[in-house]
Short mmCIF file of C-alpha atoms in Angstrom, two decimals:
data_model
loop_
_atom_site.label_atom_id
_atom_site.label_comp_id
_atom_site.label_asym_id
_atom_site.label_seq_id
_atom_site.Cartn_x
_atom_site.Cartn_y
_atom_site.Cartn_z
CA MET A 1 -29.55 136.72 -23.91
CA LYS A 2 -30.12 138.84 -26.99
CA ARG A 3 -27.77 141.51 -25.69
CA ILE A 4 -25.07 138.89 -25.03
CA LEU A 5 -25.41 137.65 -28.60
CA THR A 6 -25.10 141.25 -29.81
CA LEU A 7 -21.91 141.75 -27.82
CA SER A 8 -20.43 138.56 -29.34
CA VAL A 9 -19.86 140.61 -32.49
CA PHE A 10 -16.74 142.10 -30.89
CA PRO A 11 -14.91 138.81 -30.31
CA LEU A 12 -15.97 137.59 -33.74
CA ILE A 13 -14.41 140.66 -35.36
CA ALA A 14 -11.31 140.11 -33.21
CA LEU A 15 -11.09 136.49 -34.34
CA ALA A 16 -11.36 137.56 -37.96
CA LEU A 17 -8.53 140.05 -37.44
CA PHE A 18 -6.34 137.44 -35.78
CA ILE A 19 -6.91 135.09 -38.71
CA ALA A 20 -6.08 137.90 -41.14
CA SER A 21 -2.89 138.66 -39.19
CA TYR A 22 -1.84 135.02 -39.35
CA LEU A 23 -2.62 134.77 -43.05
CA TRP A 24 -0.57 137.91 -43.62
CA SER A 25 2.54 136.65 -41.82
CA GLY A 26 1.99 132.94 -41.21
CA ARG A 27 4.57 131.93 -43.81
CA ASP A 28 7.12 134.32 -42.35
CA LEU A 29 6.49 133.08 -38.80
CA ARG A 30 6.81 129.44 -39.90
CA LEU A 31 10.11 130.09 -41.70
CA ARG A 32 11.45 132.26 -38.90
CA PHE A 33 10.90 129.71 -36.15
CA GLN A 34 11.07 126.42 -38.10
CA GLY A 35 13.33 127.31 -41.02
CA LYS A 36 17.08 126.80 -41.27
CA GLU A 37 19.21 129.82 -40.47
CA THR A 38 22.09 131.05 -42.59
CA GLU A 39 23.91 134.26 -43.34
CA GLY A 40 22.81 136.12 -46.45
CA ARG A 41 23.67 139.23 -48.42
CA ILE A 42 21.70 141.87 -50.28
CA VAL A 43 22.96 141.18 -53.81
CA GLY A 44 20.59 143.34 -55.86
CA MET A 45 17.75 145.81 -55.78
CA ALA A 46 14.44 145.72 -57.62
CA LEU A 47 12.63 148.95 -58.42
CA ASP A 48 8.93 148.36 -58.91
CA ARG A 49 7.07 151.06 -60.79
CA GLU A 50 3.59 150.87 -62.26
CA GLY A 51 4.02 148.92 -65.48
CA THR A 52 7.82 148.74 -65.50
CA ASN A 53 10.57 147.33 -63.31
CA ASP A 54 14.35 147.64 -62.96
CA LEU A 55 16.72 145.11 -61.43
CA VAL A 56 20.12 146.32 -60.24
CA THR A 57 22.76 143.59 -60.41
CA ALA A 58 26.04 145.49 -59.94
CA LEU A 59 27.22 149.00 -59.17
CA ASP A 60 30.51 150.67 -60.12
CA THR A 61 31.47 154.03 -58.62
CA LYS A 62 34.28 156.39 -59.52
CA LEU A 63 35.22 159.28 -57.24
CA ASP A 64 37.48 162.10 -58.44
CA LEU A 65 38.53 164.45 -55.62
CA LEU A 66 40.35 167.75 -56.01
CA LEU A 67 42.13 169.12 -52.97
CA ALA A 68 42.79 172.78 -52.26
CA ASP A 69 46.54 172.39 -52.95
CA GLY A 70 45.83 170.90 -56.40
CA THR A 71 46.27 167.25 -55.46
CA ARG A 72 43.91 164.84 -57.24
CA ILE A 73 42.64 161.55 -55.79
CA GLU A 74 40.80 158.96 -57.86
CA ALA A 75 39.08 155.97 -56.19
CA LEU A 76 37.25 153.13 -57.94
CA TYR A 77 34.64 150.94 -56.23
CA HIS A 78 32.70 147.84 -57.23
CA ASN A 79 29.56 147.17 -55.22
CA TYR A 80 30.80 149.74 -52.70
CA ALA A 81 34.06 147.79 -52.17
CA LEU A 82 37.25 149.66 -53.05
CA THR A 83 39.16 148.17 -55.99
CA SER A 84 41.91 150.78 -56.60
CA ALA A 85 42.92 154.35 -55.80
CA THR A 86 45.60 156.78 -56.93
CA GLU A 87 46.91 160.16 -55.83
CA GLN A 88 48.48 162.67 -58.21
CA ALA A 89 50.59 165.55 -56.95
CA PRO A 90 49.69 169.13 -57.99
CA ALA A 91 50.40 170.42 -61.50
CA GLY A 92 50.49 166.94 -63.02
CA GLY A 93 53.20 165.73 -60.63
CA THR A 94 53.96 162.23 -59.43
CA LEU A 95 51.17 159.67 -59.67
CA ARG A 96 51.20 157.02 -56.97
CA THR A 97 48.95 154.12 -56.05
CA LEU A 98 47.34 154.34 -52.63
CA THR A 99 47.72 151.26 -50.50
CA ALA A 100 44.90 149.49 -48.71
CA ARG A 101 46.41 150.49 -45.35
CA GLU A 102 46.29 154.15 -46.33
CA LEU A 103 42.68 153.86 -47.40
CA ASP A 104 41.40 152.03 -44.32
CA GLY A 105 43.16 154.44 -41.95
CA SER A 106 45.50 151.82 -40.45
CA ALA A 107 48.71 153.25 -41.94
CA GLU A 108 51.08 155.17 -39.69
CA THR A 109 50.68 158.94 -39.90
CA SER A 110 53.07 160.51 -42.38
CA ALA A 111 53.27 163.41 -44.81
CA THR A 112 51.62 161.31 -47.52
CA SER A 113 48.94 159.66 -45.38
CA LEU A 114 45.30 160.39 -46.04
CA SER A 115 43.77 162.36 -43.21
CA PRO A 116 40.75 161.02 -41.29
CA GLU A 117 38.70 163.88 -42.76
CA LEU A 118 39.63 162.83 -46.31
CA LEU A 119 38.84 159.18 -45.61
CA ARG A 120 35.47 160.27 -44.20
CA VAL A 121 34.69 162.16 -47.42
CA LEU A 122 35.46 159.05 -49.50
CA ASN A 123 33.28 156.84 -47.29
CA ASP A 124 30.39 159.32 -47.31
CA ALA A 125 30.53 159.96 -51.05
CA VAL A 126 30.69 156.37 -52.30
CA LYS A 127 27.34 155.33 -50.78
CA GLY A 128 25.72 158.66 -50.14
CA GLU A 129 23.03 160.45 -52.07
CA ALA A 130 23.54 163.93 -53.45
CA ALA A 131 22.65 165.60 -50.13
CA ILE A 132 25.31 163.56 -48.30
CA VAL A 133 27.97 164.52 -50.86
CA ARG A 134 26.98 168.20 -50.56
CA TRP A 135 27.24 168.03 -46.77
CA ALA A 136 30.65 166.33 -47.00
CA LEU A 137 31.93 169.11 -49.28
CA LEU A 138 30.41 171.79 -47.06
CA ARG A 139 32.10 170.21 -44.05
CA GLU A 140 35.43 170.33 -45.87
CA ASN A 141 34.90 173.96 -46.87
CA ARG A 142 34.83 174.94 -43.19
CA ARG A 143 38.41 173.71 -42.77
CA ILE A 144 39.64 176.75 -44.66
CA ALA A 145 43.20 176.60 -43.22
CA ASP A 146 43.89 173.01 -44.40
CA PRO A 147 45.54 172.91 -47.89
CA ARG A 148 44.48 169.28 -48.25
CA ARG A 149 40.79 169.90 -47.78
CA VAL A 150 38.47 168.68 -50.55
CA VAL A 151 37.10 171.41 -52.79
CA ARG A 152 35.62 169.35 -55.65
CA ILE A 153 34.00 165.92 -55.90
CA VAL A 154 33.04 164.26 -59.17
CA LYS A 155 31.01 161.11 -58.59
CA THR A 156 30.29 158.83 -61.53
CA GLU A 157 27.94 155.93 -60.89
CA THR A 158 27.53 153.10 -63.41
CA VAL A 159 24.56 150.86 -62.62
CA HIS A 160 24.41 147.44 -64.29
CA GLY A 161 21.23 145.43 -64.54
CA TYR A 162 17.97 144.83 -66.36
CA PHE A 163 15.82 147.86 -67.11
CA GLY A 164 12.24 148.28 -68.29
CA LEU A 165 11.06 144.76 -67.36
CA LYS A 166 7.37 143.92 -67.22
CA GLU A 167 7.87 141.83 -64.09
CA ILE A 168 10.57 140.31 -61.93
CA PRO A 169 10.13 136.68 -60.82
CA PRO A 170 10.40 136.06 -57.05
CA VAL A 171 13.14 133.43 -57.47
CA LEU A 172 16.29 134.36 -59.39
CA LYS A 173 19.69 132.87 -60.16
CA LEU A 174 22.99 133.78 -58.52
CA ARG A 175 26.10 133.26 -60.62
CA ASP A 176 29.51 134.33 -59.31
CA GLY A 177 27.73 136.48 -56.72
CA ARG A 178 25.71 138.34 -59.34
CA VAL A 179 21.96 138.19 -59.81
CA THR A 180 20.66 136.93 -63.14
CA PHE A 181 17.55 135.37 -64.62
CA ASP A 182 16.89 131.66 -64.93
CA LYS A 183 16.73 132.07 -68.70
CA SER A 184 19.17 131.82 -71.55
CA GLY A 185 19.40 132.58 -75.25
CA ALA A 186 16.55 134.50 -76.87
CA ASN A 187 14.38 134.25 -73.75
CA ALA A 188 16.85 136.11 -71.55
CA PRO A 189 16.18 139.83 -71.08
CA ASP A 190 18.85 142.24 -72.25
CA GLN A 191 21.20 143.79 -69.73
CA GLY A 192 22.04 147.47 -69.80
CA THR A 193 23.58 150.32 -67.85
CA VAL A 194 22.58 153.62 -66.31
CA VAL A 195 25.39 156.16 -65.95
CA ILE A 196 24.98 159.13 -63.59
CA ARG A 197 27.60 161.84 -63.17
CA GLY A 198 27.41 164.56 -60.56
CA VAL A 199 29.92 167.38 -60.13
CA PHE A 200 30.04 169.00 -56.66
CA ASP A 201 32.34 172.03 -56.67
CA PHE A 202 33.28 174.55 -54.00
CA SER A 203 36.46 175.70 -55.71
CA ASP A 204 34.60 178.58 -57.38
CA PRO A 205 32.48 180.39 -54.74
CA ALA A 206 30.95 182.68 -57.37
CA ARG A 207 29.65 179.70 -59.33
CA VAL A 208 28.13 178.16 -56.19
CA LYS A 209 26.50 181.49 -55.28
CA ALA A 210 25.05 181.78 -58.78
CA ASN A 211 23.68 178.26 -58.29
CA LYS A 212 21.76 179.42 -55.18
CA GLY A 213 24.30 177.88 -52.84
CA ASN A 214 23.97 174.41 -54.32
CA SER A 215 27.39 172.83 -54.90
CA LEU A 216 25.93 170.39 -57.47
CA VAL A 217 26.97 172.45 -60.49
CA ASP A 218 26.72 169.76 -63.19
CA TYR A 219 24.54 166.66 -63.52
CA GLU A 220 24.00 164.05 -66.22
CA TYR A 221 21.77 160.96 -66.26
CA LEU A 222 22.09 158.45 -69.12
CA ARG A 223 19.67 155.55 -69.15
CA LEU A 224 20.57 152.91 -71.74
CA GLY A 225 22.53 155.58 -73.59
CA GLU A 226 19.66 158.08 -73.63
CA SER A 227 19.89 161.33 -71.71
CA LEU A 228 16.90 162.10 -69.46
CA THR A 229 15.94 164.01 -66.34
CA PRO A 230 14.81 161.84 -63.42
CA GLU A 231 12.29 162.81 -60.75
CA LYS A 232 15.16 164.04 -58.56
CA LYS A 233 18.66 165.15 -59.53
CA ASN A 234 20.33 162.39 -57.59
CA PHE A 235 22.06 159.05 -57.92
CA PHE A 236 20.23 155.95 -59.05
CA LEU A 237 18.81 154.67 -55.75
CA PHE A 238 17.71 158.15 -54.68
CA ALA A 239 16.32 159.66 -57.90
CA GLU A 240 12.90 157.97 -57.85
CA PRO A 241 9.48 159.37 -56.86
CA TYR A 242 7.75 158.14 -53.74
CA ALA A 243 5.51 155.78 -55.72
CA THR A 244 8.48 153.58 -56.69
CA GLN A 245 8.86 150.58 -54.43
CA PHE A 246 12.36 149.30 -53.61
CA LEU A 247 12.58 145.56 -52.94
CA PRO A 248 15.96 144.08 -52.00
CA VAL A 249 17.15 140.88 -53.64
CA PHE A 250 18.96 138.62 -51.14
CA GLY A 251 21.34 135.80 -51.88
CA PHE A 252 22.33 132.83 -49.76
CA GLU A 253 23.61 129.29 -50.05
CA ALA A 254 21.43 126.24 -49.33
CA ASN A 255 22.43 122.61 -49.82
CA GLY A 256 25.59 123.80 -51.52
CA GLN A 257 23.70 125.81 -54.15
CA PRO A 258 23.53 129.63 -54.42
CA ILE A 259 20.01 131.05 -54.44
CA ALA A 260 18.71 134.58 -55.00
CA ARG A 261 15.23 135.67 -54.03
CA LEU A 262 13.18 138.83 -54.20
CA SER A 263 12.27 140.13 -50.76
CA HIS A 264 8.64 140.80 -49.87
CA ILE A 265 9.58 143.76 -47.69
CA GLY A 266 10.99 147.04 -48.84
CA ARG A 267 10.28 150.72 -48.91
CA ARG A 268 8.73 153.33 -51.16
CA GLY A 269 10.69 156.27 -52.54
CA GLY A 270 14.13 154.88 -51.70
CA PRO A 271 16.02 151.89 -50.31
CA THR A 272 15.30 150.90 -46.75
CA LEU A 273 17.99 151.78 -44.19
CA ALA A 274 17.63 148.34 -42.57
CA LEU A 275 18.50 146.43 -45.76
CA GLN A 276 21.41 148.16 -47.43
CA LEU A 277 22.52 147.10 -50.90
CA TYR A 278 25.51 144.72 -50.66
CA GLY A 279 25.08 144.56 -46.91
CA ASN A 280 24.54 141.50 -44.72
CA CYS A 281 21.29 139.96 -43.51
CA MET A 282 20.00 136.78 -41.92
CA VAL A 283 18.04 134.26 -44.00
CA TYR A 284 15.63 131.54 -42.87
CA TYR A 285 14.64 128.95 -45.46
CA ASP A 286 12.78 125.69 -45.81
CA ALA A 287 15.42 122.95 -46.01
CA ALA A 288 13.12 120.87 -48.24
CA ASN A 289 12.41 123.80 -50.55
CA PRO A 290 15.17 126.44 -50.22
CA ALA A 291 13.37 128.79 -52.62
CA GLU A 292 10.91 129.37 -49.75
CA ALA A 293 12.94 131.85 -47.72
CA ILE A 294 12.71 135.14 -45.88
CA LEU A 295 15.36 137.62 -44.83
CA ILE A 296 15.61 139.34 -41.48
CA ALA A 297 17.33 142.73 -41.36
CA THR A 298 20.40 143.00 -39.14
CA PRO A 299 21.06 146.54 -37.83
CA GLY A 300 24.83 145.94 -37.66
CA PRO A 301 27.18 147.47 -35.10
CA VAL A 302 26.41 150.73 -33.34
CA ASP A 303 29.68 152.30 -34.55
CA GLY A 304 29.33 155.34 -32.33
CA ALA A 305 25.96 156.30 -33.87
CA PRO A 306 23.31 154.84 -31.55
CA LEU A 307 20.43 156.82 -33.04
CA ALA A 308 21.23 155.63 -36.59
CA TRP A 309 21.54 152.07 -35.30
CA PHE A 310 18.20 152.34 -33.47
CA SER A 311 16.57 153.73 -36.62
CA ARG A 312 17.82 150.76 -38.66
CA LEU A 313 16.62 148.35 -35.99
CA CYS A 314 13.13 149.86 -35.84
CA GLU A 315 12.76 150.05 -39.60
CA GLY A 316 13.78 146.40 -39.97
CA VAL A 317 11.36 145.21 -37.30
CA PHE A 318 8.38 147.25 -38.50
CA ALA A 319 8.99 146.45 -42.16
CA GLN A 320 8.99 142.74 -41.37
CA TRP A 321 6.26 142.48 -38.75
CA GLY A 322 4.58 145.89 -38.59
CA SER A 323 1.50 145.20 -40.73
CA ALA A 324 0.65 141.88 -39.06
CA ALA A 325 1.26 143.38 -35.60
CA LEU A 326 -1.12 146.29 -36.30
CA ILE A 327 -3.87 143.89 -37.45
CA ALA A 328 -3.36 141.76 -34.34
CA LEU A 329 -3.40 144.91 -32.16
CA ALA A 330 -6.72 145.92 -33.68
CA GLY A 331 -8.02 142.44 -32.77
CA LEU A 332 -6.88 142.92 -29.15
CA LEU A 333 -8.71 146.27 -29.03
CA PHE A 334 -11.94 144.58 -30.14
CA ILE A 335 -11.42 141.84 -27.53
CA GLY A 336 -10.91 144.46 -24.80
CA THR A 337 -13.92 146.49 -25.91
CA GLY A 338 -16.11 143.39 -26.00
CA LEU A 339 -14.99 142.30 -22.52
CA LEU A 340 -15.65 145.80 -21.19
CA PHE A 341 -19.23 145.88 -22.48
CA LEU A 342 -19.83 142.31 -21.32
CA SER A 343 -18.64 143.15 -17.81
CA LEU A 344 -21.03 146.10 -17.68
CA LEU A 345 -23.87 143.85 -18.71
CA LEU A 346 -23.13 140.98 -16.31
CA PHE A 347 -21.97 143.09 -13.38
CA PRO A 348 -23.86 146.39 -13.53
CA SER A 349 -22.90 149.00 -11.00
CA LYS A 350 -25.16 149.24 -7.94
CA ASN A 351 -23.96 152.70 -6.95
CA LEU A 352 -25.53 154.60 -9.82
CA PRO A 353 -28.26 157.11 -8.86
CA PRO A 354 -31.81 156.14 -9.86
CA PRO A 355 -33.13 157.65 -13.07
CA PRO A 356 -35.19 160.83 -12.65
CA VAL A 357 -38.97 160.37 -12.38
CA THR A 358 -40.90 162.26 -15.01
CA THR A 359 -44.57 163.10 -14.68
CA PRO A 360 -46.86 163.10 -17.67
#
């Protein structure tokens, strides 16, 4: 009897782990299976550092591309959505506005159409970190026979938001699709900007060689008007050390009212692949109290990249449920171990050889 009581420690530990797992994710499970479903969007990004926080509310990007034949292309984006683009012929020639059909690749092929390679550079550069822009320029440099290959990319990123906050409340306001605080007047925190400019240049091979093969030949980081050097020479969402936690802010509409909420899942060192800024997500909320809500990452379409899609899917699932699942798994291991020892006690093997006899 005493041994049975001793073995009961295993199921008791397992029960404690199951309770801990439920306490960890009980709210999420309740909202996921009992909450109201609606489409949401990642409308901002919170950067949580020790003692200070930033909240990104909008992002403007300017891309200046120089082609090998001297043509210049300028594209402007707001929250990764294209707003305007122009193309100027070599030697200060004709300046023309690029149409939406030319920029989405649906225009008929002509002498003035943007090539698929050029469109790929624009799409990679607008969202990509410095390494992605370098790879895009290196890829273009291999097309040495094409006079319309890209030889220089200047990316200027202007980040709007609140910087240097002591804390960010979990529930925020959403006005005209932009995150803001539920405060006004003297109590409202000041908004500011961070401007980052990176010049990636392959037009001068000697300069790249002198820079140890790195095409990032010029870099500037201005935070609230003050020049500084970040942890990494990169753009805003990729310049932080590993200790910085990135928490998406998701927006949705409930009972006819827009709501923004800080997510409880994120990633350290950079934004999670499963929850991309200004991307879509699914939201489950309490109809009686819409501020009680969770987001579920959607991996999006495969788009010919199944490994990338699978990576987004796994990261979304493990970020949401990984911790609770590991705690529950540990509980199952204790249950299995306890049952194994109990079976050995109640049903001992009869085929074991007798213990050796020792003589005094």
